[in-house]
mmCIF file of C-alpha atoms and ligand atoms in Angstrom:
data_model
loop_
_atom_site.group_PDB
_atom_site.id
_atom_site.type_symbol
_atom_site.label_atom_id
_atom_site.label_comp_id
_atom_site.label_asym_id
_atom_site.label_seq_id
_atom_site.Cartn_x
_atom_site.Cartn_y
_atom_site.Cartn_z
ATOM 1 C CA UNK A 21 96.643 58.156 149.864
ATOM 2 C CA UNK A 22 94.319 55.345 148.012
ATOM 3 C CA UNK A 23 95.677 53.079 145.298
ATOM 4 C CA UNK A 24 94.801 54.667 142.411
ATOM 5 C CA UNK A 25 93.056 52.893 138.945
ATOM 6 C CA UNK A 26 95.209 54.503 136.783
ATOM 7 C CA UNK A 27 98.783 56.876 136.477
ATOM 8 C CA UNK A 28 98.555 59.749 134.902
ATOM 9 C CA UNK A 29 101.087 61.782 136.515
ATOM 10 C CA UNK A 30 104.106 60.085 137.464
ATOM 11 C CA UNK A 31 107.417 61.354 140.038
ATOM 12 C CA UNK A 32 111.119 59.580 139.186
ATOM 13 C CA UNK A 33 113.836 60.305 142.070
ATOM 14 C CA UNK A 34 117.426 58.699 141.313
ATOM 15 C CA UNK A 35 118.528 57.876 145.211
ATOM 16 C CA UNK A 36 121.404 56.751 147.160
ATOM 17 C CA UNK A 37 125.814 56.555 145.555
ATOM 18 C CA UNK A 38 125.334 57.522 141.553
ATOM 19 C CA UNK A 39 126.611 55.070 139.212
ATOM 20 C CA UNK A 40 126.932 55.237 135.350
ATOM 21 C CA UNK A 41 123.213 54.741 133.647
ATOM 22 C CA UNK A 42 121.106 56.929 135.576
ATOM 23 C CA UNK A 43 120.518 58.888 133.205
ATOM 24 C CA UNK A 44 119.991 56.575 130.913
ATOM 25 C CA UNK A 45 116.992 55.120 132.549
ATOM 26 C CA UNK A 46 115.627 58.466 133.670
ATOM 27 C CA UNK A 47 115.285 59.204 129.956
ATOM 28 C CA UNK A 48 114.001 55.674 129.013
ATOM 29 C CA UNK A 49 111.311 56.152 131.587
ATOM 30 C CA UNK A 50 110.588 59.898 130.441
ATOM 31 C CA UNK A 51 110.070 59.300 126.790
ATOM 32 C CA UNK A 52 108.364 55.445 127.120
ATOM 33 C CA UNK A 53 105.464 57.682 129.590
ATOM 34 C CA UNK A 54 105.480 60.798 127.457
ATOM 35 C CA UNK A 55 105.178 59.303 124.271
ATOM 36 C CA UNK A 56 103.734 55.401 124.573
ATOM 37 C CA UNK A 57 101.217 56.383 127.253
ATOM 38 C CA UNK A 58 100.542 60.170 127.288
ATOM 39 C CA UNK A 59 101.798 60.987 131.067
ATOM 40 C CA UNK A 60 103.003 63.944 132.772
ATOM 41 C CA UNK A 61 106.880 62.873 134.123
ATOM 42 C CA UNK A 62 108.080 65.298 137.219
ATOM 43 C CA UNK A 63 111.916 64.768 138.012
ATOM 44 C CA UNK A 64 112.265 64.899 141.788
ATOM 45 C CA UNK A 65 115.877 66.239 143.068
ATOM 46 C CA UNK A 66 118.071 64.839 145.325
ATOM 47 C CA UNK A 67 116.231 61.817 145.940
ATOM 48 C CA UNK A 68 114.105 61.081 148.866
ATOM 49 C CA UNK A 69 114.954 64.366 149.841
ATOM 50 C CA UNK A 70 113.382 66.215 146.661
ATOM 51 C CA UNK A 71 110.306 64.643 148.118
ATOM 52 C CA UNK A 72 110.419 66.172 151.605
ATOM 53 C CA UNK A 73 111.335 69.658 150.567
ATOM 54 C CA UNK A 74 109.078 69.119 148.037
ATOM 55 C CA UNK A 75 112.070 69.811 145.608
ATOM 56 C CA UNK A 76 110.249 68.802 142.011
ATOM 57 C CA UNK A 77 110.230 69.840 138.236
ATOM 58 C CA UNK A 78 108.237 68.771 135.065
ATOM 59 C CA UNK A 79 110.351 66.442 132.659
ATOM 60 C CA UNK A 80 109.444 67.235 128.616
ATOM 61 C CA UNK A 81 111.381 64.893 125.985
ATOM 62 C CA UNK A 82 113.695 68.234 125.591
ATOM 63 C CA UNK A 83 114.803 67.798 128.971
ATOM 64 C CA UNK A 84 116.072 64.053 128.498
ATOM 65 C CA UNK A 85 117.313 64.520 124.959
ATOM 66 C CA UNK A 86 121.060 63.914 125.203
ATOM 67 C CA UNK A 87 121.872 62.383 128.277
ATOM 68 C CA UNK A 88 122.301 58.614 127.136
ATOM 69 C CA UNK A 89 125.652 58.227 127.588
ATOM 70 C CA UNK A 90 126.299 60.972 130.278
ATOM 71 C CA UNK A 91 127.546 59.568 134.128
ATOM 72 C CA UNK A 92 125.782 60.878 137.078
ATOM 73 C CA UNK A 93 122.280 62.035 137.122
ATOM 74 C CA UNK A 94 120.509 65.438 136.145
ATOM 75 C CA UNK A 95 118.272 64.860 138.800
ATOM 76 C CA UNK A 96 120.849 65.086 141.614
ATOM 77 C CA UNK A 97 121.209 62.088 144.189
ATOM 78 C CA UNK A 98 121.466 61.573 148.430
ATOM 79 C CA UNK A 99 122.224 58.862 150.476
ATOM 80 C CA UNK A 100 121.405 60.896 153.644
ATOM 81 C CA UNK A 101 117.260 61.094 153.016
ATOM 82 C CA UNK A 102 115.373 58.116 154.454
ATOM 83 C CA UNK A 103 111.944 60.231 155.214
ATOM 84 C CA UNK A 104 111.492 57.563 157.831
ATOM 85 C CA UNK A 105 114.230 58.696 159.936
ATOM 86 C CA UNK A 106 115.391 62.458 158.636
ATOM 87 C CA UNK A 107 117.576 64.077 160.197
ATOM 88 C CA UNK A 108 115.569 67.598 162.024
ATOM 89 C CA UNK A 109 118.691 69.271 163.499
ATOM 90 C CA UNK A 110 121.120 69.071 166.611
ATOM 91 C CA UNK A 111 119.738 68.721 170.182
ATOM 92 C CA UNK A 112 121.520 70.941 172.839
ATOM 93 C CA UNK A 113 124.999 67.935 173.566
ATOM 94 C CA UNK A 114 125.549 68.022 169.770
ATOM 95 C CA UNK A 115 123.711 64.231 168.858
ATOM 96 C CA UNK A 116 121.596 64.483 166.075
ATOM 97 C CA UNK A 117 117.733 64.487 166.094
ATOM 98 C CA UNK A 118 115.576 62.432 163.806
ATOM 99 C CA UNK A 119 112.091 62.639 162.525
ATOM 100 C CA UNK A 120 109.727 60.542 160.417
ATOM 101 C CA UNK A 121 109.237 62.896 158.171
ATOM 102 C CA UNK A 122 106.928 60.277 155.785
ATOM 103 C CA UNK A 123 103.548 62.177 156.438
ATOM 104 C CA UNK A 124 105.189 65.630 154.635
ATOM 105 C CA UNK A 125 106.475 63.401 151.307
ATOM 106 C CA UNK A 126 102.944 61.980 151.138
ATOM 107 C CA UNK A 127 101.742 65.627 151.419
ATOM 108 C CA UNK A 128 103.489 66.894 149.002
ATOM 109 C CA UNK A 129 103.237 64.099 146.405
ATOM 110 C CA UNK A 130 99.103 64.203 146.983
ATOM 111 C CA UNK A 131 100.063 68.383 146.338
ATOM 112 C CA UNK A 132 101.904 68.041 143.349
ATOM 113 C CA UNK A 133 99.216 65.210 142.295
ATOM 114 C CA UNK A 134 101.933 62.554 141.624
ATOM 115 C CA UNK A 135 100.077 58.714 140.913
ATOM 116 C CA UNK A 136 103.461 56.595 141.098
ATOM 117 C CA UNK A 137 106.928 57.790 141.942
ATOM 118 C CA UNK A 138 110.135 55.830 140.410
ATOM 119 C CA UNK A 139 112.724 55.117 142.448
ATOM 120 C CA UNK A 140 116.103 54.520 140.448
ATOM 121 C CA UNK A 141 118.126 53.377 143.282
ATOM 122 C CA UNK A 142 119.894 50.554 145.282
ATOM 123 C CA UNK A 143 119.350 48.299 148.570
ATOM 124 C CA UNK A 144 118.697 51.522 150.661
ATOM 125 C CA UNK A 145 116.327 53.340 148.400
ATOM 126 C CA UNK A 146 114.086 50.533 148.002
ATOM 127 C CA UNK A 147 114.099 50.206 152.154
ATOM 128 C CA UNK A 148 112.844 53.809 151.861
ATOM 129 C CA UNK A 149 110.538 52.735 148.917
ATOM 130 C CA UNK A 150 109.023 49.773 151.034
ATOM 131 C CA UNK A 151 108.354 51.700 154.132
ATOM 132 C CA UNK A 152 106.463 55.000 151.737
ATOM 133 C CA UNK A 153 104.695 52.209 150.239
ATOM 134 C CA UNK A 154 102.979 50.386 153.810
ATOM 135 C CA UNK A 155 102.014 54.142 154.353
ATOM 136 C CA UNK A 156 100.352 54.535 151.036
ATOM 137 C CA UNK A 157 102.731 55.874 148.289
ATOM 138 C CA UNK A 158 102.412 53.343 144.984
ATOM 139 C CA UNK A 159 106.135 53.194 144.025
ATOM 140 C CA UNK A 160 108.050 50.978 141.421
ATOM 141 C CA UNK A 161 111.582 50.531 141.985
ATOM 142 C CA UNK A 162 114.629 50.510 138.913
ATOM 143 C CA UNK A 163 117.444 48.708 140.623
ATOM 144 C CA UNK A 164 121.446 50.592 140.253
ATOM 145 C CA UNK A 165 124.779 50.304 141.984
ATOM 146 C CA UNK A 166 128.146 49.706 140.803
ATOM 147 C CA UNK A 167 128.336 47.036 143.549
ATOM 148 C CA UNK A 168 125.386 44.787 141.927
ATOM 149 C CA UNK A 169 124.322 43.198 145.306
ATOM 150 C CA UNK A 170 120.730 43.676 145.003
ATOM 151 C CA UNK A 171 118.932 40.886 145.904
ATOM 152 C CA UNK A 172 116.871 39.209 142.979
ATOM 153 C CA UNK A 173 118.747 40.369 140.020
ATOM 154 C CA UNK A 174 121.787 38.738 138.593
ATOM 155 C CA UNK A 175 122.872 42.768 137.687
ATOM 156 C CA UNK A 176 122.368 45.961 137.725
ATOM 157 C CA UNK A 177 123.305 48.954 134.967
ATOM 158 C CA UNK A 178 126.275 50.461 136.527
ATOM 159 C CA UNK A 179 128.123 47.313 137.327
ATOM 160 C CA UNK A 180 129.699 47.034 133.765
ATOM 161 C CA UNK A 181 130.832 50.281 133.779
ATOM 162 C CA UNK A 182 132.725 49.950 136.856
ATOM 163 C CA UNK A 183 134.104 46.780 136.092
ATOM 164 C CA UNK A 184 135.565 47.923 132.781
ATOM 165 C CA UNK A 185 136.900 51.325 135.290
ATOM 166 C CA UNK A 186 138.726 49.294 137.421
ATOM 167 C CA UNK A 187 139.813 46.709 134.521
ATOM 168 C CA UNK A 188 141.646 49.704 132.714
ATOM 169 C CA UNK A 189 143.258 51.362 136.288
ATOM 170 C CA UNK A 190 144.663 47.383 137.139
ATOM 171 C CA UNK A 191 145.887 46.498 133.569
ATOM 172 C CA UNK A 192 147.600 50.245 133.954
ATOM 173 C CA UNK A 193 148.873 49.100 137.745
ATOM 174 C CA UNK A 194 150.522 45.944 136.216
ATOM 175 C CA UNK A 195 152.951 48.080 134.050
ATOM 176 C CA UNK A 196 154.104 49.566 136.542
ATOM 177 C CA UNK A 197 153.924 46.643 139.033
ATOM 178 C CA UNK A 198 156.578 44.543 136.423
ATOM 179 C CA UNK A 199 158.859 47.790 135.830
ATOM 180 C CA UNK A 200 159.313 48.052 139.791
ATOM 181 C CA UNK A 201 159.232 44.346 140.517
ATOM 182 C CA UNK A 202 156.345 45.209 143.191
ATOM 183 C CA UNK A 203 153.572 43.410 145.104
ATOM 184 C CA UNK A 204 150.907 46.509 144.614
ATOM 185 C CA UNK A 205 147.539 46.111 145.602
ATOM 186 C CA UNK A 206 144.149 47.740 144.501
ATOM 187 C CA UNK A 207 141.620 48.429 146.260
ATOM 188 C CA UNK A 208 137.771 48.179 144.675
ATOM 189 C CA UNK A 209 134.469 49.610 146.199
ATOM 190 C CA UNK A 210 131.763 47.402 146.194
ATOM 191 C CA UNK A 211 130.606 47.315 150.329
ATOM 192 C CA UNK A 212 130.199 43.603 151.519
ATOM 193 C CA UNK A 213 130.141 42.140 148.069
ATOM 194 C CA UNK A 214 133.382 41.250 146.388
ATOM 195 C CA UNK A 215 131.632 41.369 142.607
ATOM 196 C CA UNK A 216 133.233 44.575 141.442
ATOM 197 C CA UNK A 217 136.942 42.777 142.591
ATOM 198 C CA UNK A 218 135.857 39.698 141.122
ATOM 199 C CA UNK A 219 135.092 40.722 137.766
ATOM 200 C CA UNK A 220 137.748 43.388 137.148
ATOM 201 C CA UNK A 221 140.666 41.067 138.911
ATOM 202 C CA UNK A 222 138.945 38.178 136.555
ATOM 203 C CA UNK A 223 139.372 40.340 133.249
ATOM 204 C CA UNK A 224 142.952 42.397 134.356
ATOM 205 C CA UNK A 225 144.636 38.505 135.396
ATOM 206 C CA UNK A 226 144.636 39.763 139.019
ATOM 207 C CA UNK A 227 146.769 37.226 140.735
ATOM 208 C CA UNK A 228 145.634 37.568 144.251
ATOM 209 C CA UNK A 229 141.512 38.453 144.313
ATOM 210 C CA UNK A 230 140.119 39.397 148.034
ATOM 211 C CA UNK A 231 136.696 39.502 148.794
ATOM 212 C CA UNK A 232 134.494 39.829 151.570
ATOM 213 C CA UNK A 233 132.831 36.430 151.007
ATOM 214 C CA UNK A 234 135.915 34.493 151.592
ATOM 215 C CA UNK A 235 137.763 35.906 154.713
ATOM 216 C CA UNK A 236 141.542 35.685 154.061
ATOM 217 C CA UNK A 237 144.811 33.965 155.912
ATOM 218 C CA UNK A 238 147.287 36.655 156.068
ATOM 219 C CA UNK A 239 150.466 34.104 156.034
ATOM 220 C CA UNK A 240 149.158 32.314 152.956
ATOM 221 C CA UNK A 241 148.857 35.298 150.572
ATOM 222 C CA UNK A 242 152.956 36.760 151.584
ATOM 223 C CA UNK A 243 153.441 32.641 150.953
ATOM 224 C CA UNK A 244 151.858 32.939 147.864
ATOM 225 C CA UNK A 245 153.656 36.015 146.710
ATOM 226 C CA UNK A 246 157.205 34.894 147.659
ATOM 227 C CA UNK A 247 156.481 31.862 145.880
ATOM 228 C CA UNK A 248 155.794 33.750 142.942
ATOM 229 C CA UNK A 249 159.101 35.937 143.554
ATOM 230 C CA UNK A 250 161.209 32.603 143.399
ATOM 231 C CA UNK A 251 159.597 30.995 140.363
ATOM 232 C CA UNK A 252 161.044 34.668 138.200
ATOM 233 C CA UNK A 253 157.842 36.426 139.056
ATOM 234 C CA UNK A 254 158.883 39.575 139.294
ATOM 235 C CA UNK A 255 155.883 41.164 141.063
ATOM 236 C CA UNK A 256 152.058 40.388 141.700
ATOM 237 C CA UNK A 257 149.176 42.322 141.721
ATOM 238 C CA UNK A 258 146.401 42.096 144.566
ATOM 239 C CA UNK A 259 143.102 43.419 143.629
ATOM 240 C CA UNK A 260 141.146 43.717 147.275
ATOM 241 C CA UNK A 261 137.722 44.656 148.001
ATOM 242 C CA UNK A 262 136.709 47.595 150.214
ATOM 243 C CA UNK A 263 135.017 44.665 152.601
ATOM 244 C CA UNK A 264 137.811 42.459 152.702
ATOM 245 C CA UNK A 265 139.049 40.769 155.675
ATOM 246 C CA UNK A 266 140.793 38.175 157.560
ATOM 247 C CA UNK A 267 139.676 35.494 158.720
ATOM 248 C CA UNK A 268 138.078 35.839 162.402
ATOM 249 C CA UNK A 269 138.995 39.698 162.292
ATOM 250 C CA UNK A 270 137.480 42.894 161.179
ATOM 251 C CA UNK A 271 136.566 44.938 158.369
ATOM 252 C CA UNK A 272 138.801 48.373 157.947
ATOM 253 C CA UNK A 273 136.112 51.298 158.163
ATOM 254 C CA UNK A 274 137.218 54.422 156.919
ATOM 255 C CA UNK A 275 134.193 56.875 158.511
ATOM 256 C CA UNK A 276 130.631 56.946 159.861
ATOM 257 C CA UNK A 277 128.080 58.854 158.209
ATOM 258 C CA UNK A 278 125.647 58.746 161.126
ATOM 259 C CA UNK A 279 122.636 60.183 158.924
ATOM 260 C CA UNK A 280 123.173 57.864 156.475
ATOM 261 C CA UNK A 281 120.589 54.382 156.071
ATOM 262 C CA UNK A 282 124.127 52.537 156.271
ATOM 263 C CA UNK A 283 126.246 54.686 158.331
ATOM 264 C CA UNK A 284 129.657 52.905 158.062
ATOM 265 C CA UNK A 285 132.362 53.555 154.705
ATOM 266 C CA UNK A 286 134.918 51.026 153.912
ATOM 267 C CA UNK A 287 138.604 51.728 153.055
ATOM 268 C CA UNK A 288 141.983 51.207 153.546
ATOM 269 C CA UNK A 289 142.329 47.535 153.735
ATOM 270 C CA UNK A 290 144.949 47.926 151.254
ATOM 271 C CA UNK A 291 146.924 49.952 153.319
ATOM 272 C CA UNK A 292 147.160 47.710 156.171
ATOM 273 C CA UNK A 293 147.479 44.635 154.114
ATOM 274 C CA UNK A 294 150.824 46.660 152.559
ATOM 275 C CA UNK A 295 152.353 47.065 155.888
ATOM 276 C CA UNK A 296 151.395 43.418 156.787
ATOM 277 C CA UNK A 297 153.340 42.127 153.572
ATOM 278 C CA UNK A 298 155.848 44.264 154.060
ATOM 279 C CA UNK A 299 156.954 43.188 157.796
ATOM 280 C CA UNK A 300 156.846 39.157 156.840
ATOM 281 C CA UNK A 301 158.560 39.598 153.510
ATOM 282 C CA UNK A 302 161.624 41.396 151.877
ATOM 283 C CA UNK A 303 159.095 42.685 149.211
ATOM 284 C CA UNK A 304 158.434 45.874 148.058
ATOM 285 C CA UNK A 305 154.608 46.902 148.252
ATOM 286 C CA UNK A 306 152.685 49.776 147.172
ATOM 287 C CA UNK A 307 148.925 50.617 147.627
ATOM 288 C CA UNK A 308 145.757 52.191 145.390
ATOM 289 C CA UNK A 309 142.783 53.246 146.188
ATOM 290 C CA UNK A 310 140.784 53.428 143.124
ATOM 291 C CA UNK A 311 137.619 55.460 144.999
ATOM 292 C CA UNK A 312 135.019 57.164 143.780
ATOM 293 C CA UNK A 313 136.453 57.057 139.878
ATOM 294 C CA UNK A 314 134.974 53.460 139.959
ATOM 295 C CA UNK A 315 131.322 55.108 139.997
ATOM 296 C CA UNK A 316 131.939 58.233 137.532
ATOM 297 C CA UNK A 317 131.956 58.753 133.739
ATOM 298 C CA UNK A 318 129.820 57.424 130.624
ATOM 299 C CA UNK A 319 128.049 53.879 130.879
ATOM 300 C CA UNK A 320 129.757 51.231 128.850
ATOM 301 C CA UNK A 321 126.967 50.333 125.671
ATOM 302 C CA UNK A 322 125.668 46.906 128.089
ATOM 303 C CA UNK A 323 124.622 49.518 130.824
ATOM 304 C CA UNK A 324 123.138 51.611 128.084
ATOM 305 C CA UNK A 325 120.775 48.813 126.995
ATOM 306 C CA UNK A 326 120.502 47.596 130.220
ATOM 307 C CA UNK A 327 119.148 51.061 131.711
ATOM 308 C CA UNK A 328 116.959 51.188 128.920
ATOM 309 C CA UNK A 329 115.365 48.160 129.260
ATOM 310 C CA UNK A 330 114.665 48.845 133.194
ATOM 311 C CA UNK A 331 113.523 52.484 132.800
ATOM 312 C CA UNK A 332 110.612 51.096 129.879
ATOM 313 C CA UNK A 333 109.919 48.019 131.848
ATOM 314 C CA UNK A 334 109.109 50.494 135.077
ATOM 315 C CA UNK A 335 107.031 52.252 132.717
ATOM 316 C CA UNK A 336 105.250 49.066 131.657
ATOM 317 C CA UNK A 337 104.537 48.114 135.486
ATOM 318 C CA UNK A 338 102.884 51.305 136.754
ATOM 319 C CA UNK A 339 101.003 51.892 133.604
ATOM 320 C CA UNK A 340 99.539 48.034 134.328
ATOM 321 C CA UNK A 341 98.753 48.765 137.718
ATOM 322 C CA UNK A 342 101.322 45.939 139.014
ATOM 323 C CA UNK A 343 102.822 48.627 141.377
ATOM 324 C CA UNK A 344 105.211 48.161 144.389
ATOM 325 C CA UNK A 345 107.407 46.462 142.510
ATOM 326 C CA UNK A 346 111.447 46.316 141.810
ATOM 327 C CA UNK A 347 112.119 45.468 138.116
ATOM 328 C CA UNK A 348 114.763 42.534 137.768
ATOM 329 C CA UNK A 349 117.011 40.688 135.240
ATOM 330 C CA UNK A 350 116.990 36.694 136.172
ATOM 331 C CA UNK A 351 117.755 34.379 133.654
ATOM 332 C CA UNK A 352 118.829 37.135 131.481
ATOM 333 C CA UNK A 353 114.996 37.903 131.436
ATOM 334 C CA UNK A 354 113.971 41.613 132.420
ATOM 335 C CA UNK A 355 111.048 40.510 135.283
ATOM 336 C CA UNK A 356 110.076 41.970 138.466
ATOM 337 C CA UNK A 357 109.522 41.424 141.999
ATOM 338 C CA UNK A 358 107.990 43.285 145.189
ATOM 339 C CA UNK A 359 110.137 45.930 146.254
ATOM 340 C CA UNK A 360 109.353 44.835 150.033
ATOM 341 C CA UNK A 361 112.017 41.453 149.092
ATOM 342 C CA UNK A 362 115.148 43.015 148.137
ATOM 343 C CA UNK A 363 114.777 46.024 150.761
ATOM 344 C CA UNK A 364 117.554 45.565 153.339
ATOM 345 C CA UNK A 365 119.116 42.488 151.789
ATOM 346 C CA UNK A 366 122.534 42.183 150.144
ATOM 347 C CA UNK A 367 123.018 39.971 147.212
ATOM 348 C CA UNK A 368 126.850 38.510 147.599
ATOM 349 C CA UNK A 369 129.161 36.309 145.961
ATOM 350 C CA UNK A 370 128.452 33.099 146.796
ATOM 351 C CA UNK A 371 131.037 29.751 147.010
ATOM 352 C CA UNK A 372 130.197 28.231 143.991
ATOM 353 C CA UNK A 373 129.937 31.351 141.517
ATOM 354 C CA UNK A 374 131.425 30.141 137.986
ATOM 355 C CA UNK A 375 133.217 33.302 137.956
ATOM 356 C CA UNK A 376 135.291 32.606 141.129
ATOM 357 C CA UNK A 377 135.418 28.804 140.014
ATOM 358 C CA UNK A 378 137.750 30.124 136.373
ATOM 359 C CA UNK A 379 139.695 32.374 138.434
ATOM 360 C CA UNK A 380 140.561 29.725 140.732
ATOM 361 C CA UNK A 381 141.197 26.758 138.056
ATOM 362 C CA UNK A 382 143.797 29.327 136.209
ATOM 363 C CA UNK A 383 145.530 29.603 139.350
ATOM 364 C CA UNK A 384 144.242 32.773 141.225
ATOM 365 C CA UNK A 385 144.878 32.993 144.489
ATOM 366 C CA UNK A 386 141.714 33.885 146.754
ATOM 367 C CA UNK A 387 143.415 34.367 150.056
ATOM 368 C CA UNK A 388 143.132 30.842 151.362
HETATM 369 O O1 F6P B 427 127.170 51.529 147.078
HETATM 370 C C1 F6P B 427 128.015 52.205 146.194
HETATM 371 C C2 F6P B 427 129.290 52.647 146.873
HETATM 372 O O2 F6P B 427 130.108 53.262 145.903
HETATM 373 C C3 F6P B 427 130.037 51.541 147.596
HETATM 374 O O3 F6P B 427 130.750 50.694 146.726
HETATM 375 C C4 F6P B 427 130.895 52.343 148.537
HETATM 376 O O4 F6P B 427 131.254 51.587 149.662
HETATM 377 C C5 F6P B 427 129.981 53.481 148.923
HETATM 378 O O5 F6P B 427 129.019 53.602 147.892
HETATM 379 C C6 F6P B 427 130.673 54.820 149.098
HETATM 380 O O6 F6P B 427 129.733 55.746 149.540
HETATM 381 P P1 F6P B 427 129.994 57.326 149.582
HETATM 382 O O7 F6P B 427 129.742 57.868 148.211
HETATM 383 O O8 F6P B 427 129.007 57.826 150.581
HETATM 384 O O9 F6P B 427 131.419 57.534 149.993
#
């Protein structure tokens, strides 16, 4: 497939874990082509998938009316589809047999007479992005995940949401946590980045915050929370991240998905850090796993903008020509870059955020 001079008929896929604001941006990016440029808009389900099975349906303003403030997305979603390795079937000892399968999406967006496809997704959809793009497919990439670790862009819609999801479930933990005089810990998604735990142990007064970035000493947190038992602090509350772990050990993986671009899930690093408080103090502990509720229910009214701004700034790109590219926020400026930079790169915490500096000077305690 050749470059072409001009989109007239454009394909949007939302790929990869759903977050709240999907929808949001497929509708920005729906009514900005429909009605500022005159396009055709095809809604691809499932993802990359929708584009091997050549899964695909037209998109008229009727179809996006509505859906603002509704979680999920009406296109459907999969974090099992890289067309670059697909997985074909089972060989005959049960192991799983993949395909590049890149030649049939190209086939059937060339059929369907797609110019540009969309790609609403996160560090994994924009590796499948990259590699559709080196064999021809113009792309332009609308960056999501509750985790906001994509590289280049200080956030992403869905991040808000979650934060202010796991705000509400910790301040509702810390009722409980004084009435039972408990250590109880929470556990946040959020992969290798500790962002998600960051914020919403920030905003709840966490008073132990774990996260990947900053490997934690085991002794020094039960230290920390029998201090606090001493001083007439009844209980404390640990908000963890998924990735946390100690220092020179492991992460705690809860499953492989082998077909998945990033096989392994986190969880229960709460659970073991529970048992670890429990046998080196006389404290009561309890665990939460706050799951999957992190990335449901209606964006918060920043995501709302936010995925508006994103969906019409995509729309802006591809109808410029300046294709291949992710759209960013830096500097609280919407901007873009190529989608090649941010694919297979995780954008983490680093030592000197100002975030992790507040939490710290108000007496936080980070695990070391
Ligand atoms: O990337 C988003 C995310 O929710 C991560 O925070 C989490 O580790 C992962 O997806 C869970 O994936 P799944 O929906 O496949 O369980």
């Amino acid at each position: 497939m050749t470059k072409p001079k001009k989109c007239r008929r454009i394909g949007v896929l939302t790929g990869g874990g759903d977050c709240p604001g999907l929808n949001a941006v497929i509708r920005a990016v729906t009514k900005s082509a429909i009605s500022d440029h005159g396009l055709e808009v095809w809604g691809v389900a499932d993802g990359f998938l929708g584009l091997i099975e050549n899964r695909m349906h037209r998109l008229d303003m009727g179809d996006v009316s509505n859906i603002l403030t509704r979680g999920g997305t009406i296109l459907g979603t999969c974090n099992k589809s890289d067309p670059s390795r697909y997985k074909v079937g089972t060989d005959d000892a049960g192991q799983a047999i993949y395909e590049d399968v890149i030649d049939t999406v190209l086939a059937n967006v060339e059929a369907r007479g797609l110019d540009c496809v969309v790609c609403i997704g996160g560090d994994g959809t924009m590796s499948g992005a990259s590699r559709l793009i080196e064999r021809g497919l113009p792309c332009v990439g609308v960056p999501k995940t509750i985790d906001n670790d994509i590289m280049h862009s200080e956030v992403t819609f869905g991040f808000h949401t979650a934060v202010q999801t796991a705000t509400d479930a910790l301040d509702r933990i810390h009722t409980t946590a004084a009435s039972h005089h408990r250590v109880m810990l929470v556990e946040m998604m959020g992969r290798n980045a500790g962002w998600l735990t960051l914020y919403a142990g920030t905003a709840s007064g966490a008073d132990v915050i774990l996260i990947p970035e900053i490997p934690y000493d085991i002794e020094h947190i039960c230290d920390y929370c029998v201090r606090r038992s001493k001083v007439g602090k009844a209980f404390t509350i640990i908000a963890v991240s998924e990735g946390a772990h100690p220092a020179g050990g492991k992460i705690t993986v809860k499953q492989m998905v082998e077909d998945s671009p990033d096989p392994i899930r986190l969880g229960g690093v709460s659970h073991v850090l529970t048992q670890q408080i429990s046998e080196r103090t006389d404290l009561e502990c309890r665990a939460t796993i706050l799951g999957h509720v992190q990335r449901g229910g209606t964006p918060c009214a920043y995501d709302r903008i936010l995925a508006t701004q994103f969906g019409h700034e995509a729309v802006e790109l591809l109808t410029k020509g300046t294709l291949n590219r992710l759209v960013v926020m830096q500097q609280s400026m919407i901007t873009s870059v190529p989608i090649s930079e941010v694919a297979d790169e995780q954008r983490r915490v680093p030592p000197d955020d100002p975030v992790l500096a507040a939490c710290r000077a108000v007496g936080t305690c980070t695990g070391i």
